[in-house]
Amino acid sequence: MNGNNETVAKSMLWKTLEHYAALAAQLMVQIVLARILEPDQFGLLSMMTVFTSIATVFIQNGFNMALVQKKEASENDCSTALYINIAIGLVIYGIIFIFAPSIATYYEQPQITLALRVLAITLLIGSVTSIQIAIATRNMKFRMMFFINFIAAILSGALGIVFAVIGFGVWALIIQQISLKVITFIGFFIGLKWRPNLAFEKDSAKTMFSFGSKLLLAGMINQIYDELNNLVIGKKYTSSDLAYYYKGRQFPMYLTTGIDSSIKSVMFSAFSKKQSSPEQLHEMLRKTISVNTYLVFPLMVGLAVAAEPFTVFLLTEKWLFAVPYMRVCCLIYAIHPIVTAHLQALAAIGRSDIRLRLEFIKKPIGVALLIVAVLLDKGPFAIACSTALTAIISLFVNVIVSKIYIKLSFKAQVIDILPSLLMSLVMGGAVYFLNYIPLSASLLLLIELCCGVVIYFVLSALFKPVGYSFVMSFIQKALKRKKAKSNEEM
């Protein structure tokens, strides 16, 4: 049991490192691009990614997840999933290609017709890459994934910056995204050494479709809802307004992506292996929530209180209108990893039908709140607030469902979440008052960062929550292994 947990923890660490290493590279690229390009150019990209993001759900939330969930997956299963995914990618690309002029008309931005058709090429490449990632995930090859994604982020980012400097505008952003997908595909093609055979098994396809179709529909509903804000803001307000919302959402999203993705991949695979043992599943789920809230809560609280100097220092004052959105989105993404853990546990025990029903409960509530925000006509910020309220409601719904189907009590979940929440709020309250010191953005941000880290670490050492104990134990074991390896080499 302990050995298995250590393997899962090691895989989860590599998966988190993979995303945060790629994240660091992508953030640097986005910072440079935000300084070079104007907000409205990011707004144009956001208009297009509404549709490519929804389309990506068909590629990433269906057969590839079914492939990971299968207890035993043969070469024929992998090949079958690949061919279906490619077919889906071709159909979706064709739909976007045909409707691109209508989308441009909706936004009253005729120049995005060609741009959207080119950007949608990422869907064709992603249809193959998603299966490669599923195979790598099944085999816990997260170290390899770390290097592939990091290198791809660096190279594609450099290419995007070059084209931005020479005046390509929004096309620089499109080139960066396409090159990211191409380099990632090449990396997996070389590193994974998996090649499909010519087999296509109907029975395998039916089995994976039975499981994957529910996740696909749930993911599609979720993604469409997530993109509704962009659709409404892009239509009702200016491309600059959309850019401020996009940029305000981007940094909280990026900071939680690594942890959230590790839940979706490593923990989904691990949960699936424990689906026949409720006690072990409970233990693993509780530890996942404890560790992730321990890491995510201080990140989001810290970013929220330091949002203004953070934005001025990294993006310059022309992006200050993004600050209110950033603070609201910090609340949304603080909750997101907890919700994800619940959903992945449900999917892992084979209850993708419950996950689908949840979307039919939560999303109408979100749409109703969005409609109210639009009718009040208080601007894009009211729309962002409606999303935050929906996130809070979703958390409570998921907690109740976990109690019913996973048999994880409400009290246990509160115990797992509360310590990190209280420590983060105390840290955030202390750091917030530093904003009144008349210093430059760079110096103020540095002071706030140092104070926040020290305060949170001291509180962690005093109260020793589960997340802190787990992280410190893992670090100590890693250092011991490194020391033992060094002694062997000597």
Tab-separated table of C-alpha atoms in Angstrom:
chain	number	residue	atom	x	y	z
A	1	MET	CA	0.000	0.000	0.000
A	2	ASN	CA	2.747	2.479	1.054
A	3	GLY	CA	4.868	1.587	-1.949
A	4	ASN	CA	1.922	2.111	-4.241
A	5	ASN	CA	1.093	5.466	-2.647
A	6	GLU	CA	4.730	6.518	-3.043
A	7	THR	CA	4.627	5.606	-6.739
A	8	VAL	CA	1.439	7.612	-7.178
A	9	ALA	CA	2.915	10.540	-5.273
A	10	LYS	CA	6.086	10.437	-7.371
A	11	SER	CA	4.041	10.334	-10.575
A	12	MET	CA	1.874	13.166	-9.322
A	13	LEU	CA	4.968	15.235	-8.533
A	14	TRP	CA	6.374	14.686	-12.029
A	15	LYS	CA	3.005	15.548	-13.535
A	16	THR	CA	2.817	18.729	-11.473
A	17	LEU	CA	6.420	19.616	-12.341
A	18	GLU	CA	5.638	18.982	-15.999
A	19	HIS	CA	2.805	21.477	-16.005
A	20	TYR	CA	4.541	24.066	-13.877
A	21	ALA	CA	7.737	23.903	-15.934
A	22	ALA	CA	5.713	24.346	-19.123
A	23	LEU	CA	3.627	26.904	-17.252
A	24	ALA	CA	6.687	28.951	-16.320
A	25	ALA	CA	7.784	28.986	-19.952
A	26	GLN	CA	4.271	29.855	-21.181
A	27	LEU	CA	3.906	32.608	-18.600
A	28	MET	CA	7.179	34.192	-19.664
A	29	VAL	CA	6.026	34.035	-23.269
A	30	GLN	CA	2.625	35.521	-22.419
A	31	ILE	CA	4.257	38.314	-20.420
A	32	VAL	CA	6.543	39.219	-23.311
A	33	LEU	CA	3.704	39.007	-25.829
A	34	ALA	CA	1.420	41.114	-23.597
A	35	ARG	CA	4.086	43.821	-23.544
A	36	ILE	CA	4.496	43.724	-27.334
A	37	LEU	CA	0.898	43.288	-28.493
A	38	GLU	CA	-2.201	45.344	-27.726
A	39	PRO	CA	-5.102	44.028	-25.584
A	40	ASP	CA	-7.511	43.933	-28.533
A	41	GLN	CA	-5.253	41.412	-30.320
A	42	PHE	CA	-5.540	39.063	-27.361
A	43	GLY	CA	-9.270	39.719	-27.479
A	44	LEU	CA	-9.418	38.494	-31.083
A	45	LEU	CA	-7.615	35.297	-30.078
A	46	SER	CA	-10.074	34.789	-27.207
A	47	MET	CA	-12.994	35.077	-29.642
A	48	MET	CA	-11.558	32.244	-31.713
A	49	THR	CA	-10.464	29.993	-28.842
A	50	VAL	CA	-14.059	29.905	-27.605
A	51	PHE	CA	-14.803	27.511	-30.458
A	52	THR	CA	-11.518	25.616	-30.572
A	53	SER	CA	-11.738	25.018	-26.803
A	54	ILE	CA	-15.249	23.574	-27.117
A	55	ALA	CA	-14.123	21.432	-30.047
A	56	THR	CA	-11.112	20.185	-28.063
A	57	VAL	CA	-13.478	18.536	-25.575
A	58	PHE	CA	-14.471	15.979	-28.247
A	59	ILE	CA	-10.822	15.042	-28.586
A	60	GLN	CA	-9.677	15.103	-24.964
A	61	ASN	CA	-12.723	13.972	-22.945
A	62	GLY	CA	-13.847	10.871	-24.749
A	63	PHE	CA	-11.874	7.891	-25.985
A	64	ASN	CA	-8.554	8.932	-24.498
A	65	MET	CA	-10.039	9.025	-20.976
A	66	ALA	CA	-11.793	5.723	-21.611
A	67	LEU	CA	-8.417	4.313	-22.626
A	68	VAL	CA	-6.862	5.424	-19.336
A	69	GLN	CA	-9.783	4.066	-17.329
A	70	LYS	CA	-9.636	0.548	-18.817
A	71	LYS	CA	-8.016	-1.906	-16.420
A	72	GLU	CA	-6.340	-3.677	-19.337
A	73	ALA	CA	-5.699	-1.881	-22.636
A	74	SER	CA	-4.272	-3.824	-25.586
A	75	GLU	CA	-2.437	-2.480	-28.621
A	76	ASN	CA	-5.639	-2.917	-30.598
A	77	ASP	CA	-7.532	-0.799	-28.052
A	78	CYS	CA	-4.988	2.003	-28.423
A	79	SER	CA	-5.095	1.856	-32.220
A	80	THR	CA	-8.907	1.790	-32.244
A	81	ALA	CA	-9.056	4.851	-29.992
A	82	LEU	CA	-6.550	6.669	-32.224
A	83	TYR	CA	-8.473	6.090	-35.450
A	84	ILE	CA	-11.757	7.202	-33.882
A	85	ASN	CA	-10.102	10.306	-32.458
A	86	ILE	CA	-8.619	11.236	-35.840
A	87	ALA	CA	-12.031	10.833	-37.477
A	88	ILE	CA	-13.588	13.064	-34.808
A	89	GLY	CA	-10.843	15.638	-35.341
A	90	LEU	CA	-11.448	15.738	-39.091
A	91	VAL	CA	-15.208	16.175	-38.675
A	92	ILE	CA	-14.814	18.945	-36.122
A	93	TYR	CA	-12.238	20.763	-38.221
A	94	GLY	CA	-14.594	20.586	-41.192
A	95	ILE	CA	-17.432	22.087	-39.140
A	96	ILE	CA	-15.286	24.981	-37.922
A	97	PHE	CA	-13.923	25.584	-41.436
A	98	ILE	CA	-17.470	25.858	-42.847
A	99	PHE	CA	-18.869	28.042	-40.059
A	100	ALA	CA	-15.854	30.343	-39.646
A	101	PRO	CA	-17.486	33.151	-41.716
A	102	SER	CA	-20.647	32.949	-39.571
A	103	ILE	CA	-18.561	33.161	-36.395
A	104	ALA	CA	-16.769	36.223	-37.793
A	105	THR	CA	-20.157	37.785	-38.559
A	106	TYR	CA	-21.402	37.095	-35.016
A	107	TYR	CA	-18.462	39.023	-33.566
A	108	GLU	CA	-18.516	41.596	-36.378
A	109	GLN	CA	-14.830	40.821	-36.940
A	110	PRO	CA	-14.452	39.671	-40.590
A	111	GLN	CA	-10.664	39.297	-40.262
A	112	ILE	CA	-10.949	36.250	-38.008
A	113	THR	CA	-12.409	33.949	-40.700
A	114	LEU	CA	-9.039	32.859	-42.086
A	115	ALA	CA	-7.369	33.071	-38.687
A	116	LEU	CA	-9.905	30.681	-37.128
A	117	ARG	CA	-9.533	28.179	-39.973
A	118	VAL	CA	-5.769	28.155	-39.452
A	119	LEU	CA	-5.986	28.005	-35.641
A	120	ALA	CA	-8.332	25.003	-35.888
A	121	ILE	CA	-5.440	22.957	-37.323
A	122	THR	CA	-4.475	22.438	-33.676
A	123	LEU	CA	-7.523	20.159	-33.383
A	124	LEU	CA	-6.198	17.771	-36.029
A	125	ILE	CA	-2.820	17.515	-34.327
A	126	GLY	CA	-4.443	17.249	-30.895
A	127	SER	CA	-6.583	14.301	-31.980
A	128	VAL	CA	-3.404	12.225	-32.247
A	129	THR	CA	-1.536	13.753	-29.314
A	130	SER	CA	-4.378	13.088	-26.871
A	131	ILE	CA	-4.061	9.330	-27.469
A	132	GLN	CA	-0.285	9.538	-27.102
A	133	ILE	CA	-0.804	11.292	-23.765
A	134	ALA	CA	-3.338	8.644	-22.681
A	135	ILE	CA	-0.828	5.864	-23.381
A	136	ALA	CA	1.936	7.728	-21.554
A	137	THR	CA	-0.438	8.323	-18.623
A	138	ARG	CA	-1.372	4.645	-18.405
A	139	ASN	CA	2.318	3.785	-18.191
A	140	MET	CA	3.036	6.592	-15.691
A	141	LYS	CA	5.630	8.151	-18.031
A	142	PHE	CA	5.284	11.569	-16.468
A	143	ARG	CA	9.005	12.278	-16.452
A	144	MET	CA	9.050	11.983	-20.234
A	145	MET	CA	5.935	14.164	-20.468
A	146	PHE	CA	7.685	16.770	-18.324
A	147	PHE	CA	10.569	17.189	-20.769
A	148	ILE	CA	8.397	17.081	-23.891
A	149	ASN	CA	5.971	19.754	-22.715
A	150	PHE	CA	8.691	21.986	-21.306
A	151	ILE	CA	10.737	21.932	-24.507
A	152	ALA	CA	7.611	22.462	-26.618
A	153	ALA	CA	6.613	25.486	-24.520
A	154	ILE	CA	10.072	27.049	-24.848
A	155	LEU	CA	10.440	26.535	-28.603
A	156	SER	CA	6.882	27.542	-29.534
A	157	GLY	CA	7.082	30.553	-27.251
A	158	ALA	CA	10.282	31.761	-28.847
A	159	LEU	CA	8.700	31.398	-32.276
A	160	GLY	CA	5.618	33.384	-31.192
A	161	ILE	CA	7.750	36.201	-29.785
A	162	VAL	CA	9.794	36.460	-32.982
A	163	PHE	CA	6.644	36.850	-35.097
A	164	ALA	CA	5.182	39.363	-32.610
A	165	VAL	CA	8.324	41.505	-32.805
A	166	ILE	CA	8.268	41.623	-36.598
A	167	GLY	CA	4.648	42.786	-36.561
A	168	PHE	CA	2.408	39.742	-37.146
A	169	GLY	CA	-0.071	40.805	-34.435
A	170	VAL	CA	-2.671	38.165	-33.608
A	171	TRP	CA	-1.016	35.802	-36.096
A	172	ALA	CA	1.962	35.587	-33.748
A	173	LEU	CA	-0.365	34.118	-31.105
A	174	ILE	CA	-1.794	31.637	-33.616
A	175	ILE	CA	1.672	30.553	-34.790
A	176	GLN	CA	2.703	30.021	-31.177
A	177	GLN	CA	-0.279	27.744	-30.500
A	178	ILE	CA	0.116	25.665	-33.663
A	179	SER	CA	3.859	25.212	-33.171
A	180	LEU	CA	3.213	24.124	-29.565
A	181	LYS	CA	0.973	21.292	-30.800
A	182	VAL	CA	3.376	20.263	-33.572
A	183	ILE	CA	6.438	20.123	-31.310
A	184	THR	CA	4.490	18.206	-28.642
A	185	PHE	CA	3.390	15.629	-31.216
A	186	ILE	CA	6.952	15.180	-32.469
A	187	GLY	CA	8.205	14.787	-28.893
A	188	PHE	CA	5.738	12.003	-28.098
A	189	PHE	CA	6.342	10.353	-31.469
A	190	ILE	CA	10.032	10.094	-30.643
A	191	GLY	CA	9.840	9.482	-26.890
A	192	LEU	CA	6.885	7.130	-26.619
A	193	LYS	CA	8.014	4.756	-29.361
A	194	TRP	CA	4.406	3.629	-29.799
A	195	ARG	CA	3.103	3.076	-33.293
A	196	PRO	CA	-0.496	2.109	-34.100
A	197	ASN	CA	-1.299	-1.126	-35.899
A	198	LEU	CA	-3.977	-1.523	-38.548
A	199	ALA	CA	-6.477	-3.172	-36.212
A	200	PHE	CA	-9.882	-1.674	-35.477
A	201	GLU	CA	-12.021	-3.562	-32.969
A	202	LYS	CA	-15.725	-2.734	-32.921
A	203	ASP	CA	-16.281	-4.305	-29.503
A	204	SER	CA	-13.453	-2.260	-28.030
A	205	ALA	CA	-14.852	0.884	-29.618
A	206	LYS	CA	-18.318	0.180	-28.177
A	207	THR	CA	-16.920	-0.415	-24.691
A	208	MET	CA	-14.859	2.780	-24.715
A	209	PHE	CA	-17.744	4.739	-26.226
A	210	SER	CA	-20.096	3.525	-23.484
A	211	PHE	CA	-17.798	5.031	-20.862
A	212	GLY	CA	-16.282	7.905	-22.824
A	213	SER	CA	-19.517	9.246	-24.304
A	214	LYS	CA	-20.817	10.244	-20.874
A	215	LEU	CA	-17.571	11.989	-20.007
A	216	LEU	CA	-17.597	13.593	-23.442
A	217	LEU	CA	-21.093	14.983	-23.018
A	218	ALA	CA	-20.326	16.153	-19.484
A	219	GLY	CA	-17.094	17.766	-20.640
A	220	MET	CA	-18.822	19.426	-23.580
A	221	ILE	CA	-21.538	20.913	-21.365
A	222	ASN	CA	-18.894	22.116	-18.933
A	223	GLN	CA	-16.711	23.659	-21.636
A	224	ILE	CA	-19.605	25.358	-23.420
A	225	TYR	CA	-20.611	26.872	-20.110
A	226	ASP	CA	-17.012	27.979	-19.435
A	227	GLU	CA	-16.892	29.725	-22.804
A	228	LEU	CA	-20.301	31.415	-22.475
A	229	ASN	CA	-18.688	34.373	-20.732
A	230	ASN	CA	-16.280	34.877	-23.627
A	231	LEU	CA	-19.149	34.600	-26.114
A	232	VAL	CA	-21.255	37.176	-24.283
A	233	ILE	CA	-18.433	39.605	-23.491
A	234	GLY	CA	-17.011	39.333	-27.018
A	235	LYS	CA	-20.417	40.107	-28.530
A	236	LYS	CA	-21.836	42.646	-26.072
A	237	TYR	CA	-18.661	44.553	-25.247
A	238	THR	CA	-15.332	45.357	-26.948
A	239	SER	CA	-12.453	43.051	-27.857
A	240	SER	CA	-10.375	44.940	-25.262
A	241	ASP	CA	-12.945	44.108	-22.549
A	242	LEU	CA	-12.685	40.477	-23.530
A	243	ALA	CA	-8.886	40.718	-23.439
A	244	TYR	CA	-8.932	42.087	-19.866
A	245	TYR	CA	-11.254	39.288	-18.768
A	246	TYR	CA	-9.086	36.724	-20.606
A	247	LYS	CA	-5.852	38.002	-19.062
A	248	GLY	CA	-7.391	38.277	-15.601
A	249	ARG	CA	-8.535	34.669	-15.867
A	250	GLN	CA	-5.308	33.430	-17.442
A	251	PHE	CA	-2.919	33.765	-14.507
A	252	PRO	CA	-5.100	32.067	-11.856
A	253	MET	CA	-5.885	29.357	-14.407
A	254	TYR	CA	-2.216	28.816	-15.240
A	255	LEU	CA	-1.190	28.652	-11.586
A	256	THR	CA	-3.735	25.920	-10.829
A	257	THR	CA	-3.422	24.050	-14.132
A	258	GLY	CA	-0.512	21.874	-13.028
A	259	ILE	CA	-2.249	20.652	-9.891
A	260	ASP	CA	-5.622	20.321	-11.582
A	261	SER	CA	-4.136	18.387	-14.490
A	262	SER	CA	-2.289	16.049	-12.159
A	263	ILE	CA	-5.658	15.180	-10.611
A	264	LYS	CA	-7.158	14.544	-14.029
A	265	SER	CA	-4.336	12.280	-15.177
A	266	VAL	CA	-2.320	10.734	-12.335
A	267	MET	CA	-5.117	10.533	-9.793
A	268	PHE	CA	-7.693	9.383	-12.343
A	269	SER	CA	-5.425	6.483	-13.225
A	270	ALA	CA	-4.719	5.790	-9.534
A	271	PHE	CA	-8.384	6.107	-8.508
A	272	SER	CA	-9.332	3.667	-11.270
A	273	LYS	CA	-7.000	1.046	-9.798
A	274	LYS	CA	-8.655	1.460	-6.386
A	275	GLN	CA	-12.256	1.434	-7.571
A	276	SER	CA	-12.917	-1.950	-5.929
A	277	SER	CA	-11.578	-0.819	-2.526
A	278	PRO	CA	-13.722	1.989	-1.004
A	279	GLU	CA	-11.410	2.454	1.998
A	280	GLN	CA	-8.323	2.959	-0.148
A	281	LEU	CA	-10.233	5.190	-2.545
A	282	HIS	CA	-11.390	7.359	0.374
A	283	GLU	CA	-7.858	7.617	1.726
A	284	MET	CA	-6.446	8.563	-1.661
A	285	LEU	CA	-9.208	11.084	-2.400
A	286	ARG	CA	-8.873	12.774	0.991
A	287	LYS	CA	-5.115	13.013	0.657
A	288	THR	CA	-5.500	14.426	-2.854
A	289	ILE	CA	-7.872	17.135	-1.641
A	290	SER	CA	-5.688	17.941	1.379
A	291	VAL	CA	-2.490	18.260	-0.643
A	292	ASN	CA	-4.053	20.231	-3.459
A	293	THR	CA	-5.851	22.725	-1.227
A	294	TYR	CA	-2.625	23.150	0.741
A	295	LEU	CA	-0.884	24.189	-2.479
A	296	VAL	CA	-3.695	25.984	-4.340
A	297	PHE	CA	-5.316	28.096	-1.616
A	298	PRO	CA	-2.208	30.173	-0.743
A	299	LEU	CA	-1.444	30.655	-4.436
A	300	MET	CA	-4.896	32.034	-5.181
A	301	VAL	CA	-5.206	34.138	-2.014
A	302	GLY	CA	-1.712	35.519	-2.542
A	303	LEU	CA	-2.379	36.386	-6.184
A	304	ALA	CA	-5.695	38.042	-5.296
A	305	VAL	CA	-4.204	40.381	-2.688
A	306	ALA	CA	-1.119	41.181	-4.810
A	307	ALA	CA	-2.985	41.426	-8.124
A	308	GLU	CA	-2.283	45.126	-8.750
A	309	PRO	CA	1.524	45.193	-8.294
A	310	PHE	CA	1.682	41.802	-10.012
A	311	THR	CA	-0.103	43.162	-13.099
A	312	VAL	CA	1.840	46.438	-13.262
A	313	PHE	CA	5.188	44.686	-12.850
A	314	LEU	CA	4.603	41.906	-15.361
A	315	LEU	CA	2.218	43.364	-17.939
A	316	THR	CA	2.545	47.159	-17.491
A	317	GLU	CA	-0.196	49.596	-16.527
A	318	LYS	CA	-2.112	49.154	-19.795
A	319	TRP	CA	-3.450	45.877	-18.327
A	320	LEU	CA	-4.664	47.288	-14.978
A	321	PHE	CA	-8.302	46.813	-16.025
A	322	ALA	CA	-7.633	43.060	-15.740
A	323	VAL	CA	-7.066	43.270	-11.945
A	324	PRO	CA	-10.740	42.973	-10.795
A	325	TYR	CA	-11.230	39.957	-13.064
A	326	MET	CA	-8.052	38.367	-11.721
A	327	ARG	CA	-9.298	38.626	-8.152
A	328	VAL	CA	-12.664	37.068	-8.931
A	329	CYS	CA	-11.036	34.283	-10.949
A	330	CYS	CA	-8.721	33.481	-8.026
A	331	LEU	CA	-11.838	32.436	-6.080
A	332	ILE	CA	-13.076	30.347	-9.015
A	333	TYR	CA	-9.787	28.497	-9.497
A	334	ALA	CA	-9.206	27.971	-5.770
A	335	ILE	CA	-12.353	25.831	-5.795
A	336	HIS	CA	-11.679	24.113	-9.121
A	337	PRO	CA	-9.168	21.392	-8.005
A	338	ILE	CA	-11.549	20.231	-5.259
A	339	VAL	CA	-14.416	19.877	-7.712
A	340	THR	CA	-12.107	18.093	-10.163
A	341	ALA	CA	-11.011	15.564	-7.534
A	342	HIS	CA	-14.639	14.669	-6.806
A	343	LEU	CA	-15.491	14.289	-10.493
A	344	GLN	CA	-12.428	12.140	-11.231
A	345	ALA	CA	-13.256	9.839	-8.330
A	346	LEU	CA	-16.799	9.390	-9.674
A	347	ALA	CA	-15.461	8.647	-13.161
A	348	ALA	CA	-12.881	6.226	-11.800
A	349	ILE	CA	-15.505	4.077	-10.044
A	350	GLY	CA	-17.376	3.888	-13.339
A	351	ARG	CA	-20.099	6.408	-12.450
A	352	SER	CA	-19.607	8.713	-15.422
A	353	ASP	CA	-23.421	8.783	-15.604
A	354	ILE	CA	-23.548	10.615	-12.261
A	355	ARG	CA	-20.950	13.067	-13.484
A	356	LEU	CA	-23.140	13.760	-16.495
A	357	ARG	CA	-26.232	14.290	-14.331
A	358	LEU	CA	-24.269	16.748	-12.216
A	359	GLU	CA	-23.670	18.927	-15.256
A	360	PHE	CA	-27.405	19.016	-15.951
A	361	ILE	CA	-27.942	20.226	-12.377
A	362	LYS	CA	-25.153	22.790	-12.069
A	363	LYS	CA	-24.987	24.362	-15.497
A	364	PRO	CA	-28.616	25.589	-15.683
A	365	ILE	CA	-27.937	27.384	-12.404
A	366	GLY	CA	-24.852	28.989	-13.935
A	367	VAL	CA	-26.700	29.990	-17.104
A	368	ALA	CA	-29.504	31.541	-15.034
A	369	LEU	CA	-26.978	33.590	-13.047
A	370	LEU	CA	-25.265	34.657	-16.281
A	371	ILE	CA	-28.594	35.825	-17.732
A	372	VAL	CA	-29.273	37.838	-14.573
A	373	ALA	CA	-25.823	39.464	-14.857
A	374	VAL	CA	-26.446	40.374	-18.499
A	375	LEU	CA	-29.922	41.772	-17.757
A	376	LEU	CA	-28.551	43.906	-14.927
A	377	ASP	CA	-26.133	45.337	-17.526
A	378	LYS	CA	-23.436	46.130	-14.971
A	379	GLY	CA	-20.607	45.271	-17.362
A	380	PRO	CA	-18.258	42.294	-17.803
A	381	PHE	CA	-17.318	42.298	-14.097
A	382	ALA	CA	-20.865	41.282	-13.120
A	383	ILE	CA	-20.560	38.350	-15.535
A	384	ALA	CA	-17.321	37.268	-13.848
A	385	CYS	CA	-19.016	37.484	-10.422
A	386	SER	CA	-21.871	35.266	-11.627
A	387	THR	CA	-19.288	32.624	-12.545
A	388	ALA	CA	-17.721	32.811	-9.091
A	389	LEU	CA	-21.120	32.298	-7.439
A	390	THR	CA	-21.733	29.292	-9.689
A	391	ALA	CA	-18.367	27.820	-8.668
A	392	ILE	CA	-19.330	28.035	-4.985
A	393	ILE	CA	-22.679	26.357	-5.647
A	394	SER	CA	-20.925	23.637	-7.695
A	395	LEU	CA	-18.602	22.892	-4.795
A	396	PHE	CA	-21.502	22.273	-2.410
A	397	VAL	CA	-23.286	20.087	-4.964
A	398	ASN	CA	-20.158	17.981	-5.484
A	399	VAL	CA	-19.600	17.590	-1.744
A	400	ILE	CA	-23.155	16.271	-1.337
A	401	VAL	CA	-22.826	13.864	-4.284
A	402	SER	CA	-19.481	12.558	-2.960
A	403	LYS	CA	-21.188	11.810	0.347
A	404	ILE	CA	-23.886	9.818	-1.437
A	405	TYR	CA	-21.920	7.842	-4.030
A	406	ILE	CA	-18.340	7.744	-2.715
A	407	LYS	CA	-19.494	7.607	0.925
A	408	LEU	CA	-17.116	10.402	1.908
A	409	SER	CA	-18.697	12.345	4.775
A	410	PHE	CA	-19.215	16.099	4.768
A	411	LYS	CA	-17.283	16.369	8.045
A	412	ALA	CA	-14.256	14.586	6.558
A	413	GLN	CA	-14.200	16.931	3.572
A	414	VAL	CA	-14.411	20.009	5.787
A	415	ILE	CA	-11.533	18.668	7.900
A	416	ASP	CA	-9.459	18.212	4.730
A	417	ILE	CA	-10.126	21.720	3.398
A	418	LEU	CA	-10.418	23.986	6.451
A	419	PRO	CA	-6.779	24.105	7.729
A	420	SER	CA	-5.341	25.286	4.408
A	421	LEU	CA	-8.201	27.752	3.928
A	422	LEU	CA	-7.726	29.381	7.344
A	423	MET	CA	-3.929	29.591	7.005
A	424	SER	CA	-4.267	31.108	3.530
A	425	LEU	CA	-6.771	33.720	4.730
A	426	VAL	CA	-4.524	34.717	7.632
A	427	MET	CA	-1.573	35.004	5.262
A	428	GLY	CA	-3.642	36.959	2.732
A	429	GLY	CA	-4.942	39.372	5.381
A	430	ALA	CA	-1.421	40.156	6.554
A	431	VAL	CA	-0.090	40.653	3.025
A	432	TYR	CA	-3.042	42.821	1.954
A	433	PHE	CA	-2.043	45.680	4.263
A	434	LEU	CA	1.352	45.875	2.576
A	435	ASN	CA	-0.426	47.306	-0.497
A	436	TYR	CA	-0.698	50.641	1.344
A	437	ILE	CA	3.085	51.061	1.450
A	438	PRO	CA	4.126	53.618	-1.236
A	439	LEU	CA	6.676	51.512	-3.113
A	440	SER	CA	7.327	50.621	-6.738
A	441	ALA	CA	5.352	47.666	-8.104
A	442	SER	CA	8.441	45.457	-8.366
A	443	LEU	CA	9.643	46.078	-4.801
A	444	LEU	CA	6.149	45.803	-3.330
A	445	LEU	CA	5.543	42.515	-5.139
A	446	LEU	CA	8.849	41.108	-3.861
A	447	ILE	CA	8.059	42.098	-0.253
A	448	GLU	CA	4.544	40.658	-0.481
A	449	LEU	CA	5.840	37.401	-1.955
A	450	CYS	CA	8.500	36.952	0.732
A	451	CYS	CA	6.126	37.818	3.578
A	452	GLY	CA	3.415	35.533	2.216
A	453	VAL	CA	5.771	32.558	1.890
A	454	VAL	CA	7.251	33.060	5.371
A	455	ILE	CA	3.861	33.494	7.065
A	456	TYR	CA	2.359	30.437	5.352
A	457	PHE	CA	5.401	28.276	6.094
A	458	VAL	CA	5.449	29.302	9.767
A	459	LEU	CA	1.731	28.558	10.119
A	460	SER	CA	2.252	25.209	8.383
A	461	ALA	CA	5.122	24.275	10.708
A	462	LEU	CA	3.027	25.218	13.739
A	463	PHE	CA	-0.200	23.423	12.828
A	464	LYS	CA	1.176	20.682	10.525
A	465	PRO	CA	-1.871	20.074	8.293
A	466	VAL	CA	-2.028	16.859	6.234
A	467	GLY	CA	-0.925	18.618	3.060
A	468	TYR	CA	2.162	20.069	4.736
A	469	SER	CA	3.133	16.732	6.310
A	470	PHE	CA	2.714	14.933	2.989
A	471	VAL	CA	4.784	17.457	1.030
A	472	MET	CA	7.583	17.568	3.622
A	473	SER	CA	7.665	13.774	3.880
A	474	PHE	CA	7.928	13.462	0.135
A	475	ILE	CA	10.748	16.020	-0.040
A	476	GLN	CA	12.671	14.253	2.742
A	477	LYS	CA	12.339	10.895	1.013
A	478	ALA	CA	13.474	12.413	-2.278
A	479	LEU	CA	16.552	13.939	-0.601
A	480	LYS	CA	17.388	10.617	1.076
A	481	ARG	CA	17.151	8.774	-2.236
A	482	LYS	CA	19.369	11.374	-3.882
A	483	LYS	CA	21.920	11.116	-1.073
A	484	ALA	CA	21.886	7.306	-1.195
A	485	LYS	CA	22.374	7.392	-4.964
A	486	SER	CA	25.302	9.779	-4.600
A	487	ASN	CA	26.925	7.504	-1.997
A	488	GLU	CA	26.542	4.494	-4.300
A	489	GLU	CA	28.236	6.350	-7.148
A	490	MET	CA	31.148	7.284	-4.889
